[in-house]
Amino acid sequence: MKKLSQLINADYTFVARILDPSTAETVSFWGNETLYPPIQYSLKGTPCEDLRCSGESCVLHNVTNEYPADQFLIDLSVEGYIGITLSDEQGEVIGILSALYCSPIPQDQVELITRYFMSFANRASRELERIKYEHLLKHQIKDLQVTNDRLQIAQQVYDFSKDGIIVTNAENEIVYVNASLEAMSGYSLTELEGRDPRVLSSGQQDRLFYKGLWNDLAYKGYWQGEFWNRSKDGELYPVFTCISKIPDEQGGVKSYVAIHRDITSEKEAQALIAYQATHDSLTGMLNRYEFNEQLDRELFKVKARKNQGAFITLDVDDFKSINDTQGHGIGDMLLQMIAKRIKDCVQDSDIIARLGGDEFAIFTEFTDMHTVEQLINDLLAAFKPAFEFEALRLRCNTSIGVSIFPQDAVDCHELFKCSDQALYQAKNAGGATYAFFTPELRVAAERHQEVRLRLADAIEQGQIEVKYQPIVNLASGRVARVEALARWTDDTLGPVRPDEFIEIAEHSGLIQPLGCQIAEKALNGLARINRHLNRPIGISINRSPQEFVELVDEYDALPDLAKNAGVPPELISIELTESLMMKDPVLAKKQLNQLKEAGFKLSLDDFGTGYSSLAYLKNFPFDVLKVDRSFINDITEDKDDYVLVKTILEMAKNLGMHSVAEGVETAGQLALVEQLGCECVQGYYYSPAVSVDELLEYIAEHFPSQLK
Ligand code: C2E
Ligand code: CA
Ligand code: CA
């Protein structure tokens, strides 16, 4: 450029490259003894723009007048302009060669300048072309690099993917597998190359499965689903697979890509969840839900085979007290041991379950009733050996209820109900035994159900009444107290015996409200009675052990009820049976002491019928001992009963307890108990339980001195 400038005497010379129709960039710009760096400029309104159309341009002077928009020319104070276009070999304009003069160009110089320009233009064009290709090449290299980078990423995706990847050709022959697939299958790429991917399959999928797969691939272009594959060493593993068809340019198949995700752990988790949903975690037996499900299916089969089935429920006797006294840890271990013993008694084909708590169930198909009896005996016998813990030996029994399919019931729900009723029967018989369902049990259960329903209403409506039976003190010859006895007559059921409805209340969560209602009425009744007497008499109120169990927050309403009725606690005796102490000795002691501290008296009812343990008499704070009426009944004829009553009365005396003989009906019985030193007597000999008014009439007639 420098050379050219000198030759043509120009102030500035430059070669510019055309970038696009409106922009150019100088590649070489000489002037003022300086080579300028590249300048990009807009062609618009410059002589170069015209030059592109005409091929050459020459303005001898005042060029800035002609191109007033060309600030560049103005800035350089250019007067004259000469330029020609530069073309490539195809004749396409690729650049401009220009000379700028700061003084007008002499006309006679033009030809010379043009000649120099022409000879220089060729070289400049080649140079521009070179530059152009260099740029092009740079671009292509860059593009290649991008493609290369992408390929590298793709390879890394293959290499680092946890999923197995298989690429097959149009013929479905393996052309590539990644490292994860090699690891998953145990086969190397070289072993798999050229083979059908079916080599990996476990053979568990049938032809229909593959037909569906290829159908999807053909019509949708992809398929996804689960496979069971077999690894090289023979192990089966589940995979979730997505297969995509990769089309070629003609729309045919170029290859298939299958991505296999090993779902062994998902399957295991699923299996675990399914197991947990159907099994009891403590014993590994089926749970109630799954037992029902399986039983439903089994009944169907048993019916088809025209066989019978025994539905057996077991309920561990007194498990609650073991749990409470030994703790839940031991309780759980005991249940596991029990479960194991039950499992050892049954056959593989039997269905066994832990229904919850200490309840188990077995269903066994049979053709000969003998096998069922044998199984029941085995089960009862299985509980005989003590359960051994590290430093502990426990004994427990079970009660068993049995119902027979299809004889007793034909569906799962009814069978359950029937064997439950039988179980209840076995429990009532004292446990450690079994009972078969009978139609009578159904009648009893239905009665139970009906009484329960009506009793709940009766309690709510305050329909339970209280009657009073006098208890006579033999020494003073006075009515010393009365026993409050509950009475209920239902509109449809008629009079219901207290033993019956009390027991039902105990088993249906009704005993608490019932007990409260009775106590309240009894105390108010006593207050009325005492208003007519010159010296107040006391009252005995029966209380079920279950009432203590069901106390809400251990709050006992009795002291408040007594206070409201205006009856001092000393006049009130609570009658309890031994079952309370047997059920829960710790709770019993606590509750009884509380009552004692509040000033109440305690009577031990029905003594002689239960365990009649001396320990209870010694350890619990009873004031009164009531000899059960079953002994009094035969006391005149049965020598044994006589001796027993004698012993009991002596024992009471020795322990400093008062005594009451109940159920005295005859003068003979009265004479005997009196002779044996019994303090008080109660029974039909004097009076049955009667209303307040009737009692007052009775006292007026037989004990008039007690009236005011
Ligand atoms: P219990 O506490 O032993 O009550 C005595 C039972 O013997 C009463 O039967 C009474 O009517 C009956 N009885 C009294 N004297 C004679 C007699 O000379 N001969 C005969 N054969 N029986 C006589 P009841 O009223 O039918 O009560 C039966 C059981 O029901 C009671 O036995 C008691 O365990 C329970 N019970 C009654 N009322 C209540 C109550 O308010 N609360 C609770 N928890 N239980 C009650
Ligand atoms: Ca009683
Ligand atoms: Ca009694």
CSV table of C-alpha atoms and ligand atoms in Angstrom, one decimal, residues 605-606 628 662, ligand 3:
chain,number,residue,atom,x,y,z
A,605,ASP,CA,-68.7,-60.0,96.7
A,606,ASP,CA,-69.4,-63.7,95.8
A,628,ASP,CA,-71.8,-66.4,97.9
A,662,GLU,CA,-76.4,-63.6,100.9
B,3,CA,CA,-73.2,-61.7,95.5
